[in-house]
């Protein structure tokens, strides 16, 4: 599976931004997709995920109510709509794919075998 992320940029606090990831090489509908992020000097962290099949979603606590993950199997695309952005959201965002169908409590722990190249999101005034 090849993943290509796009849509990052520089925005101001309170702004919205949508980033996307397009996949190829495998049946996209049978992939659990997730977004991770890594800020300078910090470890990579799970942000949001969407399970294949029932499309149940999972969010990291700090982004609940602000971020929305969605998956379009017809377009082989997963998107992350980010609203009310904060400077703490500044990071490189990575999309990832897994063939697992995880429990909602285990989204961040399943093996994500496929990763995109990352897209920079900077929130600054």
PDB file of N, CA and C in Angstrom, residues 16-101:
ATOM      1  N   UNK A  16      -9.486  26.558  10.522  1.00  0.00           N
ATOM      2  CA  UNK A  16      -9.745  25.176  10.150  1.00  0.00           C
ATOM      3  C   UNK A  16      -8.823  24.769   9.008  1.00  0.00           C
ATOM      4  N   UNK A  17      -8.574  23.477   8.930  1.00  0.00           N
ATOM      5  CA  UNK A  17      -7.742  22.931   7.864  1.00  0.00           C
ATOM      6  C   UNK A  17      -8.127  21.473   7.658  1.00  0.00           C
ATOM      7  N   UNK A  18      -8.112  21.048   6.412  1.00  0.00           N
ATOM      8  CA  UNK A  18      -8.377  19.642   6.112  1.00  0.00           C
ATOM      9  C   UNK A  18      -7.164  19.032   5.444  1.00  0.00           C
ATOM     10  N   UNK A  19      -6.748  17.882   5.917  1.00  0.00           N
ATOM     11  CA  UNK A  19      -5.659  17.151   5.283  1.00  0.00           C
ATOM     12  C   UNK A  19      -6.207  15.817   4.789  1.00  0.00           C
ATOM     13  N   UNK A  20      -5.583  15.313   3.733  1.00  0.00           N
ATOM     14  CA  UNK A  20      -6.074  14.088   3.106  1.00  0.00           C
ATOM     15  C   UNK A  20      -4.930  13.123   2.846  1.00  0.00           C
ATOM     16  N   UNK A  21      -5.302  11.878   2.647  1.00  0.00           N
ATOM     17  CA  UNK A  21      -4.329  10.837   2.359  1.00  0.00           C
ATOM     18  C   UNK A  21      -4.961   9.895   1.340  1.00  0.00           C
ATOM     19  N   UNK A  22      -4.292   9.704   0.243  1.00  0.00           N
ATOM     20  CA  UNK A  22      -4.789   8.827  -0.814  1.00  0.00           C
ATOM     21  C   UNK A  22      -3.957   7.556  -0.859  1.00  0.00           C
ATOM     22  N   UNK A  23      -4.643   6.435  -0.945  1.00  0.00           N
ATOM     23  CA  UNK A  23      -3.963   5.156  -0.946  1.00  0.00           C
ATOM     24  C   UNK A  23      -4.068   4.429  -2.276  1.00  0.00           C
ATOM     25  N   UNK A  24      -3.126   3.562  -2.510  1.00  0.00           N
ATOM     26  CA  UNK A  24      -3.146   2.728  -3.720  1.00  0.00           C
ATOM     27  C   UNK A  24      -2.467   1.404  -3.427  1.00  0.00           C
ATOM     28  N   UNK A  25      -2.792   0.391  -4.208  1.00  0.00           N
ATOM     29  CA  UNK A  25      -2.083  -0.874  -4.115  1.00  0.00           C
ATOM     30  C   UNK A  25      -2.777  -1.964  -3.343  1.00  0.00           C
ATOM     31  N   UNK A  26      -3.889  -1.670  -2.684  1.00  0.00           N
ATOM     32  CA  UNK A  26      -4.615  -2.682  -1.922  1.00  0.00           C
ATOM     33  C   UNK A  26      -6.064  -2.247  -1.819  1.00  0.00           C
ATOM     34  N   UNK A  27      -6.954  -3.191  -1.541  1.00  0.00           N
ATOM     35  CA  UNK A  27      -8.358  -2.846  -1.400  1.00  0.00           C
ATOM     36  C   UNK A  27      -8.527  -1.879  -0.230  1.00  0.00           C
ATOM     37  N   UNK A  28      -8.756  -0.638  -0.566  1.00  0.00           N
ATOM     38  CA  UNK A  28      -8.779   0.417   0.446  1.00  0.00           C
ATOM     39  C   UNK A  28      -9.910   0.220   1.436  1.00  0.00           C
ATOM     40  N   UNK A  29     -11.013  -0.356   0.969  1.00  0.00           N
ATOM     41  CA  UNK A  29     -12.167  -0.502   1.848  1.00  0.00           C
ATOM     42  C   UNK A  29     -11.906  -1.443   3.018  1.00  0.00           C
ATOM     43  N   UNK A  30     -10.906  -2.290   2.904  1.00  0.00           N
ATOM     44  CA  UNK A  30     -10.613  -3.245   3.964  1.00  0.00           C
ATOM     45  C   UNK A  30      -9.395  -2.819   4.791  1.00  0.00           C
ATOM     46  N   UNK A  31      -9.139  -1.550   4.831  1.00  0.00           N
ATOM     47  CA  UNK A  31      -8.055  -1.004   5.637  1.00  0.00           C
ATOM     48  C   UNK A  31      -8.604  -0.127   6.739  1.00  0.00           C
ATOM     49  N   UNK A  32      -8.141  -0.344   7.944  1.00  0.00           N
ATOM     50  CA  UNK A  32      -8.360   0.622   9.024  1.00  0.00           C
ATOM     51  C   UNK A  32      -7.350   1.742   8.843  1.00  0.00           C
ATOM     52  N   UNK A  33      -7.831   2.965   8.876  1.00  0.00           N
ATOM     53  CA  UNK A  33      -6.966   4.114   8.629  1.00  0.00           C
ATOM     54  C   UNK A  33      -6.867   4.979   9.883  1.00  0.00           C
ATOM     55  N   UNK A  34      -5.719   5.618  10.025  1.00  0.00           N
ATOM     56  CA  UNK A  34      -5.502   6.475  11.191  1.00  0.00           C
ATOM     57  C   UNK A  34      -4.600   7.634  10.835  1.00  0.00           C
ATOM     58  N   UNK A  35      -4.678   8.656  11.643  1.00  0.00           N
ATOM     59  CA  UNK A  35      -3.765   9.792  11.591  1.00  0.00           C
ATOM     60  C   UNK A  35      -2.967   9.818  12.895  1.00  0.00           C
ATOM     61  N   UNK A  36      -1.680   9.997  12.746  1.00  0.00           N
ATOM     62  CA  UNK A  36      -0.769  10.226  13.854  1.00  0.00           C
ATOM     63  C   UNK A  36      -0.116  11.585  13.637  1.00  0.00           C
ATOM     64  N   UNK A  37       0.503  12.102  14.672  1.00  0.00           N
ATOM     65  CA  UNK A  37       1.260  13.340  14.532  1.00  0.00           C
ATOM     66  C   UNK A  37       2.492  13.302  15.418  1.00  0.00           C
ATOM     67  N   UNK A  38       3.479  14.068  14.997  1.00  0.00           N
ATOM     68  CA  UNK A  38       4.702  14.172  15.783  1.00  0.00           C
ATOM     69  C   UNK A  38       5.155  15.621  15.794  1.00  0.00           C
ATOM     70  N   UNK A  39       5.180  16.184  16.981  1.00  0.00           N
ATOM     71  CA  UNK A  39       5.655  17.548  17.163  1.00  0.00           C
ATOM     72  C   UNK A  39       7.149  17.527  17.448  1.00  0.00           C
ATOM     73  N   UNK A  40       7.851  18.633  17.204  1.00  0.00           N
ATOM     74  CA  UNK A  40       9.301  18.676  17.459  1.00  0.00           C
ATOM     75  C   UNK A  40       9.619  18.304  18.897  1.00  0.00           C
ATOM     76  N   UNK A  41      10.541  17.377  19.057  1.00  0.00           N
ATOM     77  CA  UNK A  41      10.978  16.988  20.385  1.00  0.00           C
ATOM     78  C   UNK A  41      10.030  16.072  21.136  1.00  0.00           C
ATOM     79  N   UNK A  42       8.959  15.644  20.464  1.00  0.00           N
ATOM     80  CA  UNK A  42       7.986  14.785  21.127  1.00  0.00           C
ATOM     81  C   UNK A  42       7.836  13.460  20.381  1.00  0.00           C
ATOM     82  N   UNK A  43       7.269  12.487  21.067  1.00  0.00           N
ATOM     83  CA  UNK A  43       7.019  11.201  20.425  1.00  0.00           C
ATOM     84  C   UNK A  43       5.789  11.300  19.529  1.00  0.00           C
ATOM     85  N   UNK A  44       5.751  10.420  18.564  1.00  0.00           N
ATOM     86  CA  UNK A  44       4.584  10.352  17.690  1.00  0.00           C
ATOM     87  C   UNK A  44       3.377   9.891  18.505  1.00  0.00           C
ATOM     88  N   UNK A  45       2.219  10.514  18.253  1.00  0.00           N
ATOM     89  CA  UNK A  45       1.019  10.155  18.983  1.00  0.00           C
ATOM     90  C   UNK A  45      -0.147   9.913  18.045  1.00  0.00           C
ATOM     91  N   UNK A  46      -1.032   9.049  18.484  1.00  0.00           N
ATOM     92  CA  UNK A  46      -2.258   8.753  17.756  1.00  0.00           C
ATOM     93  C   UNK A  46      -3.193   9.952  17.840  1.00  0.00           C
ATOM     94  N   UNK A  47      -3.837  10.293  16.729  1.00  0.00           N
ATOM     95  CA  UNK A  47      -4.765  11.419  16.699  1.00  0.00           C
ATOM     96  C   UNK A  47      -6.197  10.943  16.471  1.00  0.00           C
ATOM     97  N   UNK A  48      -6.400  10.149  15.430  1.00  0.00           N
ATOM     98  CA  UNK A  48      -7.754   9.707  15.086  1.00  0.00           C
ATOM     99  C   UNK A  48      -7.668   8.475  14.212  1.00  0.00           C
ATOM    100  N   UNK A  49      -8.704   7.641  14.286  1.00  0.00           N
ATOM    101  CA  UNK A  49      -8.735   6.440  13.472  1.00  0.00           C
ATOM    102  C   UNK A  49     -10.149   6.081  13.070  1.00  0.00           C
ATOM    103  N   UNK A  50     -10.266   5.358  11.966  1.00  0.00           N
ATOM    104  CA  UNK A  50     -11.564   4.898  11.486  1.00  0.00           C
ATOM    105  C   UNK A  50     -11.433   3.451  11.059  1.00  0.00           C
ATOM    106  N   UNK A  51     -12.305   2.637  11.619  1.00  0.00           N
ATOM    107  CA  UNK A  51     -12.220   1.194  11.433  1.00  0.00           C
ATOM    108  C   UNK A  51     -12.895   0.785  10.139  1.00  0.00           C
ATOM    109  N   UNK A  52     -12.278  -0.168   9.426  1.00  0.00           N
ATOM    110  CA  UNK A  52     -12.913  -0.610   8.186  1.00  0.00           C
ATOM    111  C   UNK A  52     -14.145  -1.438   8.530  1.00  0.00           C
ATOM    112  N   UNK A  53     -15.092  -1.445   7.628  1.00  0.00           N
ATOM    113  CA  UNK A  53     -16.326  -2.186   7.852  1.00  0.00           C
ATOM    114  C   UNK A  53     -17.390  -1.291   8.458  1.00  0.00           C
ATOM    115  N   UNK A  54     -17.380  -1.161   9.784  1.00  0.00           N
ATOM    116  CA  UNK A  54     -18.439  -0.392  10.431  1.00  0.00           C
ATOM    117  C   UNK A  54     -18.123   1.093  10.541  1.00  0.00           C
ATOM    118  N   UNK A  55     -16.879   1.476  10.198  1.00  0.00           N
ATOM    119  CA  UNK A  55     -16.473   2.897  10.189  1.00  0.00           C
ATOM    120  C   UNK A  55     -16.548   3.550  11.563  1.00  0.00           C
ATOM    121  N   UNK A  56     -16.468   2.775  12.622  1.00  0.00           N
ATOM    122  CA  UNK A  56     -16.398   3.377  13.947  1.00  0.00           C
ATOM    123  C   UNK A  56     -15.118   4.201  14.044  1.00  0.00           C
ATOM    124  N   UNK A  57     -15.194   5.296  14.770  1.00  0.00           N
ATOM    125  CA  UNK A  57     -14.056   6.201  14.876  1.00  0.00           C
ATOM    126  C   UNK A  57     -13.564   6.303  16.311  1.00  0.00           C
ATOM    127  N   UNK A  58     -12.313   6.748  16.415  1.00  0.00           N
ATOM    128  CA  UNK A  58     -11.676   6.920  17.727  1.00  0.00           C
ATOM    129  C   UNK A  58     -10.824   8.170  17.661  1.00  0.00           C
ATOM    130  N   UNK A  59     -10.839   8.976  18.725  1.00  0.00           N
ATOM    131  CA  UNK A  59     -10.071  10.217  18.756  1.00  0.00           C
ATOM    132  C   UNK A  59      -9.249  10.311  20.027  1.00  0.00           C
ATOM    133  N   UNK A  60      -8.112  10.935  19.894  1.00  0.00           N
ATOM    134  CA  UNK A  60      -7.319  11.298  21.057  1.00  0.00           C
ATOM    135  C   UNK A  60      -8.057  12.392  21.804  1.00  0.00           C
ATOM    136  N   UNK A  61      -7.967  12.394  23.120  1.00  0.00           N
ATOM    137  CA  UNK A  61      -8.810  13.272  23.923  1.00  0.00           C
ATOM    138  C   UNK A  61      -8.684  14.748  23.553  1.00  0.00           C
ATOM    139  N   UNK A  62      -7.499  15.214  23.264  1.00  0.00           N
ATOM    140  CA  UNK A  62      -7.301  16.649  23.037  1.00  0.00           C
ATOM    141  C   UNK A  62      -7.928  17.141  21.732  1.00  0.00           C
ATOM    142  N   UNK A  63      -8.303  16.230  20.837  1.00  0.00           N
ATOM    143  CA  UNK A  63      -8.880  16.661  19.558  1.00  0.00           C
ATOM    144  C   UNK A  63     -10.363  16.330  19.451  1.00  0.00           C
ATOM    145  N   UNK A  64     -10.908  15.657  20.448  1.00  0.00           N
ATOM    146  CA  UNK A  64     -12.339  15.316  20.415  1.00  0.00           C
ATOM    147  C   UNK A  64     -13.187  16.579  20.298  1.00  0.00           C
ATOM    148  N   UNK A  65     -14.165  16.538  19.398  1.00  0.00           N
ATOM    149  CA  UNK A  65     -15.027  17.688  19.187  1.00  0.00           C
ATOM    150  C   UNK A  65     -14.448  18.727  18.249  1.00  0.00           C
ATOM    151  N   UNK A  66     -13.172  18.622  17.913  1.00  0.00           N
ATOM    152  CA  UNK A  66     -12.539  19.576  16.995  1.00  0.00           C
ATOM    153  C   UNK A  66     -12.151  18.915  15.671  1.00  0.00           C
ATOM    154  N   UNK A  67     -11.710  17.664  15.728  1.00  0.00           N
ATOM    155  CA  UNK A  67     -11.254  16.959  14.535  1.00  0.00           C
ATOM    156  C   UNK A  67     -12.276  15.894  14.140  1.00  0.00           C
ATOM    157  N   UNK A  68     -12.384  15.666  12.835  1.00  0.00           N
ATOM    158  CA  UNK A  68     -13.259  14.625  12.316  1.00  0.00           C
ATOM    159  C   UNK A  68     -12.529  13.840  11.234  1.00  0.00           C
ATOM    160  N   UNK A  69     -12.474  12.532  11.413  1.00  0.00           N
ATOM    161  CA  UNK A  69     -11.860  11.670  10.408  1.00  0.00           C
ATOM    162  C   UNK A  69     -12.962  11.063   9.546  1.00  0.00           C
ATOM    163  N   UNK A  70     -12.706  10.973   8.253  1.00  0.00           N
ATOM    164  CA  UNK A  70     -13.662  10.369   7.339  1.00  0.00           C
ATOM    165  C   UNK A  70     -12.915   9.572   6.279  1.00  0.00           C
ATOM    166  N   UNK A  71     -13.618   8.615   5.697  1.00  0.00           N
ATOM    167  CA  UNK A  71     -12.991   7.699   4.732  1.00  0.00           C
ATOM    168  C   UNK A  71     -13.906   7.546   3.521  1.00  0.00           C
ATOM    169  N   UNK A  72     -13.350   7.743   2.362  1.00  0.00           N
ATOM    170  CA  UNK A  72     -14.086   7.599   1.111  1.00  0.00           C
ATOM    171  C   UNK A  72     -13.473   6.445   0.332  1.00  0.00           C
ATOM    172  N   UNK A  73     -14.100   5.301   0.414  1.00  0.00           N
ATOM    173  CA  UNK A  73     -13.534   4.116  -0.239  1.00  0.00           C
ATOM    174  C   UNK A  73     -13.561   4.220  -1.761  1.00  0.00           C
ATOM    175  N   UNK A  74     -14.531   4.932  -2.298  1.00  0.00           N
ATOM    176  CA  UNK A  74     -14.607   5.084  -3.754  1.00  0.00           C
ATOM    177  C   UNK A  74     -13.419   5.894  -4.284  1.00  0.00           C
ATOM    178  N   UNK A  75     -12.919   6.789  -3.472  1.00  0.00           N
ATOM    179  CA  UNK A  75     -11.785   7.636  -3.878  1.00  0.00           C
ATOM    180  C   UNK A  75     -10.480   7.223  -3.221  1.00  0.00           C
ATOM    181  N   UNK A  76     -10.506   6.128  -2.445  1.00  0.00           N
ATOM    182  CA  UNK A  76      -9.304   5.651  -1.746  1.00  0.00           C
ATOM    183  C   UNK A  76      -8.669   6.750  -0.908  1.00  0.00           C
ATOM    184  N   UNK A  77      -9.499   7.486  -0.200  1.00  0.00           N
ATOM    185  CA  UNK A  77      -9.014   8.655   0.521  1.00  0.00           C
ATOM    186  C   UNK A  77      -9.519   8.662   1.961  1.00  0.00           C
ATOM    187  N   UNK A  78      -8.658   9.041   2.858  1.00  0.00           N
ATOM    188  CA  UNK A  78      -9.046   9.323   4.240  1.00  0.00           C
ATOM    189  C   UNK A  78      -8.678  10.772   4.520  1.00  0.00           C
ATOM    190  N   UNK A  79      -9.583  11.464   5.189  1.00  0.00           N
ATOM    191  CA  UNK A  79      -9.379  12.884   5.449  1.00  0.00           C
ATOM    192  C   UNK A  79      -9.487  13.166   6.937  1.00  0.00           C
ATOM    193  N   UNK A  80      -8.875  14.272   7.329  1.00  0.00           N
ATOM    194  CA  UNK A  80      -8.961  14.739   8.712  1.00  0.00           C
ATOM    195  C   UNK A  80      -9.341  16.211   8.655  1.00  0.00           C
ATOM    196  N   UNK A  81     -10.560  16.506   9.050  1.00  0.00           N
ATOM    197  CA  UNK A  81     -11.023  17.881   9.138  1.00  0.00           C
ATOM    198  C   UNK A  81     -10.675  18.402  10.526  1.00  0.00           C
ATOM    199  N   UNK A  82      -9.893  19.477  10.574  1.00  0.00           N
ATOM    200  CA  UNK A  82      -9.420  20.012  11.842  1.00  0.00           C
ATOM    201  C   UNK A  82      -9.982  21.415  12.020  1.00  0.00           C
ATOM    202  N   UNK A  83     -10.771  21.589  13.060  1.00  0.00           N
ATOM    203  CA  UNK A  83     -11.371  22.888  13.375  1.00  0.00           C
ATOM    204  C   UNK A  83     -10.809  23.428  14.673  1.00  0.00           C
ATOM    205  N   UNK A  84     -10.975  24.701  14.884  1.00  0.00           N
ATOM    206  CA  UNK A  84     -10.515  25.355  16.117  1.00  0.00           C
ATOM    207  C   UNK A  84      -9.077  24.967  16.436  1.00  0.00           C
ATOM    208  N   UNK A  85      -8.224  25.106  15.465  1.00  0.00           N
ATOM    209  CA  UNK A  85      -6.837  24.689  15.633  1.00  0.00           C
ATOM    210  C   UNK A  85      -6.128  25.529  16.677  1.00  0.00           C
ATOM    211  N   UNK A  86      -5.238  24.876  17.390  1.00  0.00           N
ATOM    212  CA  UNK A  86      -4.466  25.500  18.467  1.00  0.00           C
ATOM    213  C   UNK A  86      -2.978  25.351  18.152  1.00  0.00           C
ATOM    214  N   UNK A  87      -2.163  26.231  18.713  1.00  0.00           N
ATOM    215  CA  UNK A  87      -0.715  26.085  18.479  1.00  0.00           C
ATOM    216  C   UNK A  87      -0.193  24.690  18.861  1.00  0.00           C
ATOM    217  N   UNK A  88      -0.829  24.069  19.846  1.00  0.00           N
ATOM    218  CA  UNK A  88      -0.402  22.727  20.279  1.00  0.00           C
ATOM    219  C   UNK A  88      -0.684  21.655  19.235  1.00  0.00           C
ATOM    220  N   UNK A  89      -1.459  21.976  18.219  1.00  0.00           N
ATOM    221  CA  UNK A  89      -1.705  21.031  17.138  1.00  0.00           C
ATOM    222  C   UNK A  89      -0.595  21.029  16.093  1.00  0.00           C
ATOM    223  N   UNK A  90       0.349  21.940  16.234  1.00  0.00           N
ATOM    224  CA  UNK A  90       1.464  22.009  15.291  1.00  0.00           C
ATOM    225  C   UNK A  90       2.276  20.721  15.327  1.00  0.00           C
ATOM    226  N   UNK A  91       2.423  20.099  14.170  1.00  0.00           N
ATOM    227  CA  UNK A  91       3.125  18.822  14.089  1.00  0.00           C
ATOM    228  C   UNK A  91       3.188  18.374  12.631  1.00  0.00           C
ATOM    229  N   UNK A  92       3.967  17.354  12.397  1.00  0.00           N
ATOM    230  CA  UNK A  92       3.886  16.640  11.128  1.00  0.00           C
ATOM    231  C   UNK A  92       2.831  15.548  11.297  1.00  0.00           C
ATOM    232  N   UNK A  93       1.874  15.532  10.405  1.00  0.00           N
ATOM    233  CA  UNK A  93       0.774  14.572  10.478  1.00  0.00           C
ATOM    234  C   UNK A  93       1.016  13.445   9.477  1.00  0.00           C
ATOM    235  N   UNK A  94       0.863  12.230   9.956  1.00  0.00           N
ATOM    236  CA  UNK A  94       1.093  11.044   9.145  1.00  0.00           C
ATOM    237  C   UNK A  94      -0.194  10.220   9.053  1.00  0.00           C
ATOM    238  N   UNK A  95      -0.509   9.764   7.865  1.00  0.00           N
ATOM    239  CA  UNK A  95      -1.587   8.783   7.734  1.00  0.00           C
ATOM    240  C   UNK A  95      -0.980   7.389   7.775  1.00  0.00           C
ATOM    241  N   UNK A  96      -1.773   6.465   8.273  1.00  0.00           N
ATOM    242  CA  UNK A  96      -1.306   5.091   8.414  1.00  0.00           C
ATOM    243  C   UNK A  96      -2.451   4.125   8.146  1.00  0.00           C
ATOM    244  N   UNK A  97      -2.096   2.942   7.687  1.00  0.00           N
ATOM    245  CA  UNK A  97      -3.095   1.937   7.350  1.00  0.00           C
ATOM    246  C   UNK A  97      -2.766   0.613   8.006  1.00  0.00           C
ATOM    247  N   UNK A  98      -3.832  -0.062   8.417  1.00  0.00           N
ATOM    248  CA  UNK A  98      -3.690  -1.378   9.045  1.00  0.00           C
ATOM    249  C   UNK A  98      -4.752  -2.313   8.489  1.00  0.00           C
ATOM    250  N   UNK A  99      -4.403  -3.586   8.382  1.00  0.00           N
ATOM    251  CA  UNK A  99      -5.391  -4.582   7.975  1.00  0.00           C
ATOM    252  C   UNK A  99      -6.196  -5.089   9.168  1.00  0.00           C
ATOM    253  N   UNK A 100      -5.848  -4.624  10.368  1.00  0.00           N
ATOM    254  CA  UNK A 100      -6.560  -5.048  11.569  1.00  0.00           C
ATOM    255  C   UNK A 100      -7.924  -4.391  11.655  1.00  0.00           C
ATOM    256  N   UNK A 101      -8.796  -4.985  12.449  1.00  0.00           N
ATOM    257  CA  UNK A 101     -10.109  -4.429  12.745  1.00  0.00           C
ATOM    258  C   UNK A 101     -10.181  -4.274  14.263  1.00  0.00           C
TER     259      UNK A 101
END
